[in-house]
Short mmCIF file of C-alpha atoms in Angstrom, two decimals:
data_model
loop_
_atom_site.label_atom_id
_atom_site.label_comp_id
_atom_site.label_asym_id
_atom_site.label_seq_id
_atom_site.Cartn_x
_atom_site.Cartn_y
_atom_site.Cartn_z
CA UNK V 361 13.20 -1.94 21.06
CA UNK V 362 11.01 0.00 20.60
CA UNK V 363 10.53 -0.19 17.14
CA UNK V 364 10.75 -3.91 16.95
CA UNK V 365 7.68 -3.70 19.28
CA UNK V 366 5.96 -1.75 16.72
CA UNK V 367 6.25 -3.45 13.44
CA UNK V 368 5.55 -6.85 15.57
CA UNK V 369 2.04 -4.78 16.43
CA UNK V 370 1.73 -3.95 12.49
CA UNK V 371 2.15 -7.27 11.66
CA UNK V 372 -0.46 -8.40 14.18
CA UNK V 373 -2.70 -6.75 12.52
CA UNK V 374 -2.97 -9.11 10.35
CA UNK V 375 -4.51 -11.67 11.99
CA UNK V 376 -6.18 -9.74 14.34
CA UNK V 377 -7.80 -8.34 10.94
CA UNK V 378 -9.19 -11.94 10.11
CA UNK V 379 -10.36 -12.75 13.22
CA UNK V 380 -12.94 -9.91 13.91
CA UNK V 381 -13.96 -10.99 10.14
CA UNK V 382 -14.39 -14.52 11.01
CA UNK V 383 -16.48 -13.61 14.13
CA UNK V 384 -18.36 -10.87 12.16
CA UNK V 385 -18.90 -13.02 8.77
CA UNK V 386 -18.62 -16.24 9.85
CA UNK V 387 -15.64 -18.73 8.45
CA UNK V 388 -16.55 -18.86 5.00
CA UNK V 389 -15.89 -15.17 4.72
CA UNK V 390 -12.20 -14.95 6.69
CA UNK V 391 -11.07 -18.08 5.13
CA UNK V 392 -7.48 -19.26 6.27
CA UNK V 393 -5.45 -18.19 7.78
CA UNK V 394 -2.49 -19.18 6.49
CA UNK V 395 -2.07 -18.14 3.25
CA UNK V 396 -1.85 -14.90 5.35
CA UNK V 397 0.61 -15.94 7.20
CA UNK V 398 2.78 -17.62 5.03
CA UNK V 399 3.41 -14.26 2.40
CA UNK V 400 3.70 -12.56 5.49
CA UNK V 401 6.88 -14.30 6.19
CA UNK V 402 7.62 -14.20 2.37
CA UNK V 403 7.33 -10.37 2.84
CA UNK V 404 8.77 -9.76 5.73
CA UNK V 405 12.36 -12.21 4.66
CA UNK V 406 12.30 -9.97 1.84
CA UNK V 407 12.11 -6.85 3.09
CA UNK V 408 15.00 -8.02 5.11
CA UNK V 409 16.97 -9.48 2.50
CA UNK V 410 17.04 -6.65 0.15
CA UNK V 411 18.61 -3.68 1.43
CA UNK V 412 18.00 0.01 1.98
CA UNK V 413 16.62 2.33 -0.96
CA UNK V 414 16.90 -0.73 -3.55
CA UNK V 415 13.68 -0.98 -3.52
CA UNK V 416 11.85 1.31 -6.45
CA UNK V 417 12.19 5.08 -6.59
CA UNK V 418 12.20 3.40 -2.59
CA UNK V 419 14.72 7.04 -1.54
CA UNK V 420 12.01 9.66 -3.78
CA UNK V 421 9.08 7.93 -1.67
CA UNK V 422 10.31 8.57 1.64
CA UNK V 423 11.37 12.05 0.90
CA UNK V 424 7.85 12.38 0.24
CA UNK V 425 6.93 10.68 3.69
CA UNK V 426 9.43 12.27 5.40
CA UNK V 427 8.29 15.98 3.79
CA UNK V 428 4.46 15.36 5.18
CA UNK V 429 5.60 13.87 8.41
CA UNK V 430 8.05 17.53 9.38
CA UNK V 431 5.70 19.68 7.12
CA UNK V 432 2.62 18.55 7.54
CA UNK V 433 -0.52 17.42 5.28
CA UNK V 434 -0.10 19.55 2.07
CA UNK V 435 3.38 20.27 2.53
CA UNK V 436 4.05 18.24 -0.62
CA UNK V 437 2.08 19.63 -3.47
CA UNK V 438 3.38 23.54 -1.63
CA UNK V 439 7.38 22.59 -3.32
CA UNK V 440 6.18 21.39 -6.73
CA UNK V 441 7.17 23.36 -10.01
CA UNK V 442 5.02 27.28 -10.48
CA UNK V 443 4.34 27.11 -6.36
CA UNK V 444 5.67 29.71 -3.75
CA UNK V 445 6.79 26.85 -0.99
CA UNK V 446 7.34 29.11 2.18
CA UNK V 447 11.06 29.44 4.00
CA UNK V 448 10.34 26.37 6.52
CA UNK V 449 9.83 24.10 3.76
CA UNK V 450 12.28 24.66 1.77
CA UNK V 451 14.68 23.99 4.41
CA UNK V 452 12.54 20.76 5.18
CA UNK V 453 12.79 19.64 2.01
CA UNK V 454 16.89 20.24 1.68
CA UNK V 455 17.44 18.36 4.68
CA UNK V 456 15.21 16.03 4.08
CA UNK V 457 17.20 15.11 0.88
CA UNK V 458 20.02 15.44 2.60
CA UNK V 459 19.38 12.38 4.70
CA UNK V 460 18.70 10.11 2.55
CA UNK V 461 21.45 11.04 0.52
CA UNK V 462 23.67 10.36 3.73
CA UNK V 463 21.77 7.44 4.52
CA UNK V 464 22.57 6.37 1.17
CA UNK V 465 26.01 6.77 1.41
CA UNK V 466 26.10 5.05 5.31
CA UNK V 467 24.57 1.87 3.76
CA UNK V 468 26.60 2.16 0.48
CA UNK V 469 23.08 2.03 -1.21
CA UNK V 470 25.47 2.50 -5.29
CA UNK V 471 27.02 -0.78 -4.56
CA UNK V 472 23.45 -1.77 -5.37
CA UNK V 473 22.83 0.80 -7.46
CA UNK V 474 25.19 1.64 -9.63
CA UNK V 475 22.81 4.85 -12.08
CA UNK V 476 22.56 6.62 -8.39
CA UNK V 477 26.24 6.84 -8.07
CA UNK V 478 26.07 10.77 -9.93
CA UNK V 479 23.39 11.89 -8.33
CA UNK V 480 24.03 10.22 -4.79
CA UNK V 481 27.99 11.80 -4.91
CA UNK V 482 26.36 15.21 -6.32
CA UNK V 483 24.19 15.17 -2.88
CA UNK V 484 20.83 14.96 -4.87
CA UNK V 485 18.45 11.72 -4.19
CA UNK V 486 18.21 9.30 -7.22
CA UNK V 487 15.38 8.62 -9.41
CA UNK V 488 12.28 11.36 -10.48
CA UNK V 489 10.41 13.35 -7.69
CA UNK V 490 7.44 11.04 -5.86
CA UNK V 491 6.11 14.87 -4.38
CA UNK V 492 3.36 14.87 -7.39
CA UNK V 493 2.01 11.83 -6.53
CA UNK V 494 -2.03 12.12 -4.89
CA UNK V 495 -1.42 12.17 -1.16
CA UNK V 496 -3.52 9.55 0.44
CA UNK V 497 -0.77 7.03 1.30
CA UNK V 498 1.87 9.69 2.51
CA UNK V 499 -0.26 11.03 4.41
CA UNK V 500 -0.75 7.60 6.13
CA UNK V 501 2.46 6.75 6.27
CA UNK V 502 4.09 9.73 8.06
CA UNK V 503 1.26 9.43 10.89
CA UNK V 504 2.67 6.08 11.56
CA UNK V 505 6.49 6.77 11.15
CA UNK V 506 5.37 10.18 13.49
CA UNK V 507 5.93 8.55 16.68
CA UNK V 508 9.67 7.87 15.20
CA UNK V 509 11.03 11.11 14.58
CA UNK V 510 14.06 10.67 16.40
CA UNK V 511 15.04 7.59 15.19
CA UNK V 512 17.38 7.30 12.17
CA UNK V 513 15.93 7.82 8.49
CA UNK V 514 16.49 3.86 7.26
CA UNK V 515 14.48 2.86 10.81
CA UNK V 516 11.77 4.44 10.20
CA UNK V 517 12.12 3.40 5.86
CA UNK V 518 11.48 -0.36 7.47
CA UNK V 519 8.58 0.58 9.97
CA UNK V 520 7.10 1.27 6.37
CA UNK V 521 8.42 -1.38 4.58
CA UNK V 522 6.57 -3.81 6.81
CA UNK V 523 3.92 -0.87 6.76
CA UNK V 524 4.07 -2.47 2.87
CA UNK V 525 3.50 -5.89 3.58
CA UNK V 526 0.77 -5.66 5.97
CA UNK V 527 -1.48 -3.60 3.20
CA UNK V 528 -0.23 -6.59 0.62
CA UNK V 529 -1.44 -9.19 2.77
CA UNK V 530 -5.29 -7.34 2.07
CA UNK V 531 -4.45 -8.02 -1.41
CA UNK V 532 -4.20 -11.81 -0.92
CA UNK V 533 -7.53 -11.90 1.55
CA UNK V 534 -9.46 -10.54 -0.96
CA UNK V 535 -7.53 -12.78 -3.93
CA UNK V 536 -8.77 -15.43 -1.46
CA UNK V 537 -12.06 -14.05 -0.86
CA UNK V 538 -13.22 -13.87 -4.46
CA UNK V 539 -12.43 -17.31 -5.25
CA UNK V 540 -14.33 -17.90 -2.59
CA UNK V 541 -17.44 -16.38 -4.10
CA UNK V 542 -16.53 -17.55 -7.09
CA UNK V 543 -16.53 -21.17 -5.89
CA UNK V 544 -17.86 -21.50 -2.93
CA UNK V 545 -16.88 -24.28 -1.20
CA UNK V 546 -15.16 -26.75 -3.65
CA UNK V 547 -11.47 -27.34 -4.07
CA UNK V 548 -10.63 -24.38 -5.30
CA UNK V 549 -11.91 -21.66 -3.91
CA UNK V 550 -8.25 -20.76 -2.12
CA UNK V 551 -6.61 -20.69 -5.50
CA UNK V 552 -6.39 -17.33 -5.96
CA UNK V 553 -4.94 -16.49 -2.52
CA UNK V 554 -2.47 -19.12 -3.12
CA UNK V 555 -1.99 -17.60 -6.66
CA UNK V 556 -1.13 -14.11 -4.72
CA UNK V 557 1.52 -15.63 -2.79
CA UNK V 558 3.51 -18.04 -5.40
CA UNK V 559 4.07 -14.53 -7.47
CA UNK V 560 7.49 -13.45 -6.54
CA UNK V 561 6.99 -9.86 -8.09
CA UNK V 562 4.25 -9.16 -5.71
CA UNK V 563 5.72 -10.59 -2.98
CA UNK V 564 8.95 -8.76 -3.69
CA UNK V 565 7.47 -5.26 -4.03
CA UNK V 566 4.96 -5.58 -0.99
CA UNK V 567 8.03 -5.42 1.40
CA UNK V 568 9.45 -1.55 0.31
CA UNK V 569 7.09 2.26 0.44
CA UNK V 570 5.42 3.07 -2.28
CA UNK V 571 1.95 3.82 -2.94
CA UNK V 572 1.08 1.04 -5.01
CA UNK V 573 1.18 -1.18 -1.81
CA UNK V 574 -1.70 1.67 -1.11
CA UNK V 575 -3.12 1.67 -4.20
CA UNK V 576 -3.58 -2.24 -4.98
CA UNK V 577 -5.57 -3.14 -1.60
CA UNK V 578 -8.19 -0.58 -2.67
CA UNK V 579 -8.39 -1.85 -6.35
CA UNK V 580 -8.74 -5.50 -4.64
CA UNK V 581 -11.31 -4.28 -2.39
CA UNK V 582 -13.04 -2.35 -4.95
CA UNK V 583 -13.17 -5.77 -7.49
CA UNK V 584 -14.10 -7.82 -5.11
CA UNK V 585 -17.09 -5.54 -4.30
CA UNK V 586 -18.30 -5.01 -7.56
CA UNK V 587 -17.96 -9.18 -7.92
CA UNK V 588 -20.13 -9.48 -4.82
CA UNK V 589 -22.26 -7.01 -6.24
CA UNK V 590 -22.64 -9.09 -9.41
CA UNK V 591 -23.41 -12.71 -8.55
CA UNK V 592 -25.53 -11.29 -5.25
CA UNK V 593 -23.40 -11.78 -2.34
CA UNK V 594 -23.70 -11.43 0.40
CA UNK V 595 -24.67 -8.01 3.20
CA UNK V 596 -22.54 -5.98 1.22
CA UNK V 597 -24.30 -6.79 -1.75
CA UNK V 598 -27.23 -4.86 -1.49
CA UNK V 599 -28.28 -1.89 -3.80
CA UNK V 600 -27.15 1.00 -0.70
CA UNK V 601 -24.55 -0.49 0.62
CA UNK V 602 -22.66 -1.26 -2.38
CA UNK V 603 -23.18 1.91 -3.90
CA UNK V 604 -22.11 3.75 -1.61
CA UNK V 605 -19.19 1.82 -0.84
CA UNK V 606 -18.00 1.70 -4.66
CA UNK V 607 -18.01 5.89 -3.93
CA UNK V 608 -16.25 5.24 -0.98
CA UNK V 609 -13.05 2.87 -2.87
CA UNK V 610 -13.19 5.45 -5.56
CA UNK V 611 -12.59 8.38 -4.44
CA UNK V 612 -9.83 6.89 -1.83
CA UNK V 613 -8.74 4.78 -4.51
CA UNK V 614 -7.48 8.52 -6.82
CA UNK V 615 -6.98 10.61 -3.70
CA UNK V 616 -3.37 7.45 -3.74
CA UNK V 617 -2.88 7.45 -7.10
CA UNK V 618 -3.95 8.73 -10.47
CA UNK V 619 -3.74 4.98 -12.12
CA UNK V 620 -6.52 4.25 -10.42
CA UNK V 621 -8.77 5.78 -12.91
CA UNK V 622 -9.46 3.36 -14.72
CA UNK V 623 -11.64 1.51 -12.67
CA UNK V 624 -13.98 3.29 -13.36
CA UNK V 625 -14.90 1.84 -17.29
CA UNK V 626 -15.01 -1.60 -14.93
CA UNK V 627 -17.26 -0.09 -12.16
CA UNK V 628 -19.62 0.79 -15.33
CA UNK V 629 -19.50 -2.56 -16.85
CA UNK V 630 -20.05 -4.44 -13.23
CA UNK V 631 -23.07 -2.34 -12.53
CA UNK V 632 -24.95 -2.16 -16.13
CA UNK V 633 -24.36 -6.34 -15.77
CA UNK V 634 -25.99 -6.01 -11.82
CA UNK V 635 -28.67 -4.48 -13.36
CA UNK V 636 -29.26 -7.05 -16.13
CA UNK V 637 -28.96 -9.58 -14.17
CA UNK V 638 -30.55 -7.96 -11.04
CA UNK V 639 -33.43 -5.83 -12.59
CA UNK V 640 -34.73 -4.65 -9.73
CA UNK V 641 -31.15 -3.57 -7.46
#
């Protein structure tokens, strides 16, 4: 019951965030609410329909979250090859692996993942390790599920699936905001948001445990910020806030996933275009 309430509260972050944007930035800044609510409905439906442990690399991502939850920040890094983890951390890793394998057996996960049958039979979590990924998503996820330490691991998995939906809803809002910046008050303004909602793969992957969810949101925010700066739209386009927010999003992005680095050339191009269009900016 408590976990269900936590999920509902987490989902309510999306309309609450929309309301705050509308209150402080106006109706045009917030855009319509219905694409966000529709996306949440579709993504949560996918998250409920798809059996536990079936999303891409979900078991190994959950290993990383659980290791951080029990071992503290930096615990996953200590378990990497060529490191010397403490006996306590090694025991935590073994316990986490066992819990997730037991959950996969209890939910008959190998029925839908026949390629994982040999690993699960051997008592190992299938898939490549995710412990070598940057820490930000896993730290956030570990903090979120920490109050539910006494719940089964599959319950914490469900909560993190909802977190993925909320983060992806932020991407939908960014798409709509970009449309409003580009197309103004025309009927095409909300087209990017509608397209995002209509992409089945995006909706499907939203309801999974994966650091891509946070990386996508940070990338969407960065691209929206760059667009605002290039067209000189809004207070955020002022030179100092623009540059500071770019640096912040780049740092957070790299701390989430290393594939964020290729966005650096995009930032440089946006800066060059802005300087050409607005030499004093």
